[in-house]
Amino acid sequence: KKQSKKKANYHMELKRVVVTGLGALTPIGNNIEEYWEGLSTGKSGCAPITYFDAEKFKTKFACELKNFNAQDYFDRKEARKLDRFAQYALVSSDQAIKDAGIDLDVVDKFRVGVIWGAGIGGLETFQDEVINFAEGDGTPRFNPFFIPKMIADIAPGNISIKHGFMGPNYTTVSACASSANALIDALNYIRLGHCDIIVTGGSEAAVTKAGMGGFNAMHALSTRNDDPATASRPFDATRDGFVLGEGAGALILEEYEHAKARGAKIYAEVVGGGMSSDAHHMTAPHPDGIGVERVMLNCLRDANIKPEEVDAINTHGTSTPLGDVAELKAITKVFGEHAKDININSTKSMTGHLLGAAGAIEAIASILAMEHSLVPPTINHTTVDENIDSSLNLTLNKAQKREVNVAMSNTFGFGGHNACVLFKKYSE
């Protein structure tokens, strides 16, 4: 028999994806309203460490959550089963689900997933269990919740168990790019038609003895102990490392027609995501920003957005000597002359670096900038760095009013992982 010459049509139309709910626990606010207030007013979340005695540490400060009490959200027995990073995940995702107005009695839970990012997971749990064992008599007496408290995937697991969501459920781990990768995966699952709703974002709680000691040993952290509030200073000539932060950001991503049918509030449209690898060094960025350049190009291409359409970029901008310069070089290469017309900022100047949760809270900052037509500042800038193009608008020290129709959020992680997400102002 002759084979049919008719070829199968594998083309399928991608579904639109929108953001319908937000939640946040950050060093400058424990909900979306407080977070935006802190962002828009240039509030520093950095202060001396209170979780443990940091006197012998090179860095004695961090961006901890303020006024967070687990007993306000969990009973004592439940709280003891959850590492702080998982507590943050549950609280922020509850905020986002409530904000989205999802009727849990009506929604098809087989088409609701949870994709969550965490670069480290339960570091405090691991640290405490190992210390207790080392200080004991050698008998392996470990808490039965040690492993399920520690593993990074327990955060989305607990979210799905609480609400009965039975769609895709897993954690993305790509160091500081983790939650941005989670957002991109969530975007793709929905636009390919596999899910109607995905709870996504990320959480981290690495302000611990092990976290501070480990990053200090790498010479990655600022040691500006005389003035912690100004220690996170992206793009400033006197920057000396990042400030460790903690918290969580949650977003409800939803298929557009599904959101419209239930009358949901739509914050923004997620139009694209890009990924790349530096393939250069375990911790240092490529000096010429090649991987960063490629991830932004990949994102623009995926979103079908022209470079000149981008109004704002929330950079990775960690306040490290090498990283800040490499990223800005890449932005100049990708956007050319238009780079001068973009509001570039780093909200890490206020929140510190939330590691695996950074991509989520910074994506939220980009969405809120669109909603309020206001770009949050890069605070703590006092000294011009001659290695940085002075024609770039780095939104220094004060928020700037601006109509933001397209916003980009960059997030990069140790290992050379690069992720970039593009949001567009919603219109029917």
GROMACS .gro file of C-alpha atoms in nm, residues 104 136 208 242 312 334 367 387 408:
model
    9
  104LEU     CA    1  -1.175   2.531   4.606
  136GLY     CA    2   2.560   1.366   7.139
  208THR     CA    3   2.122   3.024   5.960
  242PHE     CA    4   2.527   4.051   4.856
  312ALA     CA    5   1.156   4.813   3.278
  334VAL     CA    6   2.072   4.322   2.381
  367ILE     CA    7   0.399   4.312   3.809
  387ASN     CA    8   3.287   5.049   3.488
  408MET     CA    9   1.144   4.190   3.237
   0.00000   0.00000   0.00000
